[in-house]
Coordinates of C-alpha atoms and ligand atoms in Angstrom, one line a residue:
M216 CA 0.0 0.0 0.0
P217 CA 1.6 3.3 -1.0
D218 CA 2.2 6.0 1.7
L219 CA -0.5 8.5 1.6
A220 CA 0.2 12.3 1.3
I221 CA -1.4 13.1 4.6
S222 CA -2.1 11.5 8.0
Y223 CA -4.7 12.5 10.6
E224 CA -1.9 14.2 12.5
D225 CA -1.5 16.6 9.6
V226 CA -5.2 17.5 9.8
V227 CA -4.9 18.1 13.6
D228 CA -1.9 20.4 13.0
A229 CA -3.9 22.3 10.4
Q230 CA -6.7 22.7 12.9
E231 CA -4.3 24.3 15.4
R232 CA -3.1 26.7 12.8
L233 CA -6.6 27.6 11.8
D234 CA -7.8 28.1 15.4
G235 CA -9.1 31.6 15.8
V236 CA -8.5 32.4 12.1
A237 CA -11.1 30.3 10.3
H238 CA -14.7 30.4 11.4
R239 CA -15.9 27.3 13.2
T240 CA -19.0 27.0 11.0
P241 CA -22.3 25.7 12.3
T242 CA -23.8 22.3 11.7
L243 CA -27.6 22.7 10.9
T244 CA -30.4 20.2 10.8
S245 CA -33.8 20.2 9.2
M246 CA -36.8 18.0 10.1
T247 CA -38.0 18.3 6.4
A248 CA -34.6 17.0 5.2
D249 CA -34.8 14.1 7.7
A250 CA -38.3 13.2 6.6
I251 CA -37.2 13.2 2.9
V252 CA -34.3 10.9 3.4
G253 CA -35.7 8.8 6.3
G254 CA -32.6 9.4 8.4
Q255 CA -30.9 12.1 10.4
V256 CA -29.0 14.7 8.3
F257 CA -26.3 17.1 9.6
F258 CA -25.4 19.9 7.3
K259 CA -21.9 21.3 7.8
C260 CA -22.2 24.9 6.6
E261 CA -19.0 25.9 4.9
N262 CA -21.0 28.4 2.8
M263 CA -20.7 30.4 6.0
Q264 CA -16.9 30.1 6.1
R265 CA -14.7 33.2 5.6
M266 CA -14.7 34.3 1.9
G267 CA -17.7 32.0 1.5
A268 CA -16.2 28.5 1.1
F269 CA -14.0 25.8 2.8
K270 CA -11.1 26.7 0.5
F271 CA -10.0 29.3 3.0
R272 CA -8.9 26.4 5.3
G273 CA -6.5 24.8 2.8
A274 CA -5.1 28.0 1.4
Y275 CA -4.4 29.4 4.9
N276 CA -2.8 26.2 6.1
A277 CA -0.5 26.1 3.0
L278 CA 0.5 29.7 3.2
A279 CA 1.1 29.5 7.0
L280 CA 3.6 26.7 6.3
F281 CA 5.7 28.8 3.8
T282 CA 9.3 29.3 4.8
P283 CA 10.4 32.9 5.8
E284 CA 11.9 33.2 2.2
Q285 CA 8.6 32.1 0.6
K286 CA 6.6 34.4 2.9
A287 CA 8.8 37.4 1.9
A288 CA 8.2 36.8 -1.8
G289 CA 4.5 35.8 -1.7
A290 CA 2.1 33.4 -3.3
V291 CA 0.7 32.8 -6.8
A292 CA -2.4 30.9 -7.7
F293 CA -4.5 30.3 -10.8
S294 CA -8.2 30.0 -10.3
S295 CA -11.4 31.6 -11.6
G296 CA -13.2 31.1 -8.3
N297 CA -13.0 30.3 -4.6
H298 CA -9.3 29.3 -4.5
A299 CA -8.3 32.8 -5.7
Q300 CA -10.3 34.5 -3.0
A301 CA -9.0 32.1 -0.4
T302 CA -5.4 32.6 -1.4
A303 CA -5.8 36.4 -1.5
L304 CA -7.5 36.6 2.0
S305 CA -5.0 34.2 3.5
A306 CA -2.1 36.2 2.2
R307 CA -3.5 39.4 3.5
L308 CA -3.9 37.8 7.0
L309 CA -0.4 36.5 6.9
G310 CA 1.1 39.8 5.6
M311 CA 2.1 38.4 2.2
R312 CA 1.7 39.3 -1.4
A313 CA -0.6 37.2 -3.5
V314 CA -0.9 37.2 -7.3
L315 CA -4.0 35.6 -8.8
V316 CA -4.1 34.5 -12.4
M317 CA -7.8 34.7 -13.5
P318 CA -9.5 34.4 -16.9
N319 CA -10.6 37.8 -18.3
D320 CA -14.2 36.4 -18.6
A321 CA -14.4 35.5 -14.9
P322 CA -17.5 37.0 -13.1
G323 CA -16.8 40.6 -12.2
S324 CA -17.9 40.0 -8.7
K325 CA -15.2 37.3 -8.2
V326 CA -12.4 39.5 -9.6
A327 CA -13.7 42.4 -7.4
A328 CA -13.8 40.2 -4.3
T329 CA -10.3 38.9 -4.9
R330 CA -9.0 42.5 -5.4
G331 CA -11.0 43.5 -2.3
Y332 CA -8.9 41.0 -0.2
G333 CA -5.8 42.7 -1.5
G334 CA -4.9 40.2 -4.2
E335 CA -3.1 41.4 -7.4
V336 CA -5.1 40.0 -10.3
V337 CA -3.5 39.1 -13.6
L338 CA -6.1 38.5 -16.3
Y339 CA -5.5 36.1 -19.2
D340 CA -7.4 35.0 -22.2
R341 CA -8.5 31.4 -21.6
Y342 CA -8.8 30.6 -25.3
T343 CA -5.4 31.7 -26.4
E344 CA -3.2 31.6 -23.2
N345 CA -2.2 28.9 -20.8
R346 CA -2.7 29.9 -17.2
E347 CA -0.2 27.4 -15.8
E348 CA 2.5 28.8 -18.0
I349 CA 1.6 32.3 -16.9
G350 CA 1.6 31.2 -13.2
R351 CA 4.9 29.4 -13.6
R352 CA 6.5 32.4 -15.4
L353 CA 5.4 34.8 -12.6
A354 CA 6.7 32.3 -10.0
D355 CA 10.1 32.2 -11.8
E356 CA 10.4 35.9 -12.4
Q357 CA 9.2 37.1 -8.9
G358 CA 10.1 34.2 -6.7
L359 CA 6.5 33.5 -5.9
T360 CA 5.4 30.1 -4.6
L361 CA 2.6 28.4 -6.5
V362 CA -0.4 27.2 -4.3
P363 CA -2.3 24.5 -6.1
P364 CA -6.1 24.4 -5.5
Y365 CA -6.3 20.8 -4.4
D366 CA -3.3 18.6 -5.2
H367 CA -1.0 19.6 -2.3
P368 CA -0.7 17.9 1.2
H369 CA -1.0 21.2 3.1
V370 CA -4.1 22.1 1.2
M371 CA -5.7 18.7 1.7
A372 CA -4.9 18.7 5.4
G373 CA -6.5 22.1 5.8
Q374 CA -9.7 21.1 4.0
G375 CA -10.0 18.0 6.3
T376 CA -10.5 20.3 9.3
A377 CA -14.1 20.9 8.2
A378 CA -14.9 17.2 8.8
V379 CA -13.1 17.2 12.1
E380 CA -15.4 19.9 13.4
L381 CA -18.4 18.1 12.1
F382 CA -17.5 14.9 14.0
E383 CA -16.7 16.9 17.1
D384 CA -20.1 18.5 16.9
V385 CA -22.3 15.4 16.1
G386 CA -20.3 12.3 17.0
L387 CA -20.2 9.1 15.0
L388 CA -21.8 9.0 11.5
D389 CA -22.9 6.2 9.2
L390 CA -22.4 8.3 6.0
L391 CA -20.4 11.4 5.1
L392 CA -21.1 13.0 1.7
V393 CA -18.6 15.5 0.2
P394 CA -18.6 17.5 -3.0
L395 CA -15.8 16.4 -5.4
G396 CA -13.7 18.5 -7.8
G397 CA -10.0 17.6 -7.7
G398 CA -10.4 15.9 -4.4
G399 CA -8.7 18.1 -1.9
L400 CA -11.8 18.4 0.2
L401 CA -12.8 14.7 -0.2
S402 CA -9.4 13.4 0.7
G403 CA -8.9 15.6 3.7
C404 CA -12.4 14.7 5.0
A405 CA -11.9 11.0 4.4
V406 CA -8.7 11.0 6.5
A407 CA -10.6 12.8 9.3
A408 CA -13.5 10.3 9.1
H409 CA -11.2 7.3 9.1
A410 CA -9.7 8.5 12.4
L411 CA -12.8 9.9 14.2
S412 CA -15.6 7.6 12.9
P413 CA -13.9 4.6 11.4
D414 CA -17.1 2.8 10.3
C415 CA -18.4 5.9 8.5
R416 CA -18.7 5.4 4.7
V417 CA -17.4 8.4 2.9
I418 CA -18.9 9.3 -0.5
G419 CA -17.8 11.8 -3.0
V420 CA -20.3 13.6 -5.2
E421 CA -19.5 15.1 -8.6
P422 CA -21.4 16.6 -11.5
E423 CA -22.9 14.0 -13.9
A424 CA -21.4 15.9 -16.9
G425 CA -17.9 15.3 -15.5
N426 CA -17.7 11.9 -13.8
D427 CA -13.9 11.6 -14.1
G428 CA -13.7 11.0 -10.4
Q429 CA -16.2 8.1 -10.5
R430 CA -14.4 6.6 -13.5
S431 CA -11.0 7.0 -11.9
F432 CA -12.3 5.4 -8.7
R433 CA -13.8 2.4 -10.5
S434 CA -10.9 1.9 -12.9
G435 CA -8.0 2.4 -10.5
E436 CA -6.3 5.0 -12.7
I437 CA -6.7 8.8 -12.9
V438 CA -9.0 9.5 -15.9
H439 CA -8.6 12.8 -17.7
I440 CA -11.7 14.4 -19.4
E441 CA -12.4 17.3 -21.7
T442 CA -13.8 20.6 -20.5
L443 CA -17.3 20.0 -19.2
K444 CA -20.4 22.0 -19.0
T445 CA -22.1 22.2 -15.6
I446 CA -23.4 24.9 -13.3
A447 CA -21.1 23.4 -10.6
D448 CA -18.2 25.6 -11.7
G449 CA -16.1 24.7 -8.6
A450 CA -16.1 21.1 -9.7
Q451 CA -15.1 21.6 -13.4
T452 CA -11.7 20.0 -12.7
L453 CA -10.6 17.7 -15.5
H454 CA -8.9 15.0 -13.3
L455 CA -8.1 14.0 -9.7
G456 CA -4.6 14.8 -8.3
N457 CA -1.6 12.6 -7.8
Y458 CA -1.8 13.2 -4.0
T459 CA -5.6 13.1 -3.7
F460 CA -6.3 10.0 -5.8
P461 CA -4.5 7.4 -3.6
V462 CA -6.3 8.7 -0.5
I463 CA -9.6 8.6 -2.2
Q464 CA -8.9 5.1 -3.5
Q465 CA -8.0 3.8 0.0
M466 CA -10.5 5.7 2.2
V467 CA -13.6 6.5 0.1
G468 CA -16.5 4.1 -0.2
D469 CA -17.9 5.3 -3.5
I470 CA -18.4 8.3 -5.9
V471 CA -21.9 9.2 -7.2
T472 CA -23.1 11.9 -9.6
V473 CA -25.9 14.4 -9.7
S474 CA -27.4 16.4 -12.6
D475 CA -27.6 20.2 -12.8
A476 CA -31.4 20.1 -12.3
E477 CA -30.9 18.1 -9.1
L478 CA -28.4 20.8 -7.9
V479 CA -30.9 23.6 -8.5
E480 CA -33.6 21.6 -6.6
A481 CA -31.2 21.4 -3.7
M482 CA -30.4 25.1 -3.9
S483 CA -34.1 25.9 -3.8
F484 CA -34.6 23.6 -0.8
F485 CA -31.8 25.4 1.2
A486 CA -33.1 28.9 0.3
S487 CA -36.8 28.2 1.0
R488 CA -36.5 25.7 4.0
M489 CA -33.3 26.6 5.7
K490 CA -32.7 30.2 4.6
L491 CA -29.3 29.3 3.3
I492 CA -27.7 30.4 0.1
V493 CA -25.6 27.5 -1.3
E494 CA -23.7 27.8 -4.6
P495 CA -24.3 25.0 -7.2
T496 CA -21.0 23.2 -6.4
G497 CA -21.7 23.6 -2.7
S498 CA -25.0 21.6 -3.2
L499 CA -23.5 18.5 -4.8
A500 CA -23.4 16.3 -1.6
A501 CA -26.8 17.5 -0.5
A502 CA -28.4 16.9 -3.8
A503 CA -27.2 13.2 -3.7
V504 CA -28.8 12.8 -0.3
L505 CA -32.1 14.6 -1.1
Q506 CA -32.4 12.6 -4.3
K507 CA -31.7 9.4 -2.4
K508 CA -28.8 8.3 -4.7
I509 CA -27.6 6.2 -1.8
D510 CA -29.4 4.2 0.9
T511 CA -30.0 6.7 3.7
E512 CA -32.8 4.9 5.6
G513 CA -32.3 5.0 9.4
K514 CA -28.8 6.4 9.0
R515 CA -26.9 9.4 10.5
I516 CA -25.6 11.3 7.6
G517 CA -23.1 14.2 7.4
V518 CA -23.4 16.5 4.4
L519 CA -20.8 19.0 3.5
L520 CA -22.2 22.3 2.1
S521 CA -18.9 23.5 0.6
G522 CA -19.6 27.1 -0.5
G523 CA -22.1 29.9 -1.0
N524 CA -20.5 32.1 -3.6
V525 CA -23.0 32.6 -6.3
D526 CA -24.1 36.0 -7.8
L527 CA -27.6 36.7 -6.6
A528 CA -29.0 37.4 -10.1
R529 CA -27.6 34.0 -11.3
F530 CA -29.1 32.3 -8.2
A531 CA -32.4 33.9 -9.0
D532 CA -32.2 32.9 -12.7
L533 CA -31.4 29.2 -11.9
V534 CA -34.1 28.8 -9.3
K535 CA -36.7 30.6 -11.4
A536 CA -36.0 28.6 -14.6
A537 CA -36.6 25.4 -12.6
S538 CA -39.9 26.4 -10.9
Ligands
LIG771 C1 -13.2 23.9 -5.0 C2 -14.6 23.6 -4.6 C3 -15.1 22.3 -4.5 C4 -14.2 21.1 -4.9 O1 -13.1 20.9 -4.1 P1 -11.9 20.0 -4.5 O2 -11.0 20.0 -3.3 O3 -11.3 20.5 -5.8 O4 -12.5 18.6 -4.7 C5 -16.4 22.0 -4.0 N1 -17.2 23.1 -3.7 C6 -16.8 24.4 -3.7 C7 -17.7 25.4 -3.3 C8 -15.5 24.7 -4.2 O5 -15.1 25.9 -4.2

């Protein structure tokens, strides 16, 4: 069995680093949700995390572990979404520079939020330019350290702290469902579950349109896919990571998929029943449970709501088009 990139100790260390910095987000319940699934559901609300998503945990943990030289030069990340904001905010809190490489067609609100956290935004054309090349060039020229969005042990350990808090709050679980993009969140949470609730079955949930994670899990090899179309923009990753995949293979029970329509239904449920704004990607795990993609009868189920960053007008359009 190959050595895994992180252990439970790494997650505990990350939790100490995040103490007093990240929000300890609430775990909410709903009698309506319990009635729908025939079990007891616990929603871990990372849509209420600083900057609006769990990604703050991993980015802050990674930046906090920079050497003094790395801290002096700063961080660079490429992302159109939550990882950019997470890196910008973490850098500001740690007194560092952060350069964020974002596509020039990224939502104005995301670019503005990233700049609002003090991040230096470099725009690129996603049809003619390669963001990884730009990121690497900036890193070389300015001595910046690249912070990957998911495939890095410090990022994975940071993300796992969300599940640690959930188990601390509610005790043992039968099932834990987690949104899946590149697998930073899922791998970190699986390591936490393995230590704190060993019999808990951990399940990753990804968009139907991009089921590379499910295919990788079932075939035993990382499957790469073409650009996919889904409203779950935080899970548009094209493949799992070299660090995240072995953890997922060893500690995750299964990977299931949900459709965009099912995501919108879950978003509507959260807004109308629980007064929560959850972004499409943040609703992946919840949609799988509410649609009973797995057997939930009589079970205690943890559901990670991973983020809440969605433009209000877009949220309204999605919900309205479905009703
Ligand atoms: C990034 C992101 C994900 C996917 O996380 P991975 O670590 O890439 O699997 C899920 N939900 C939200 C809201 C995200 O921003």
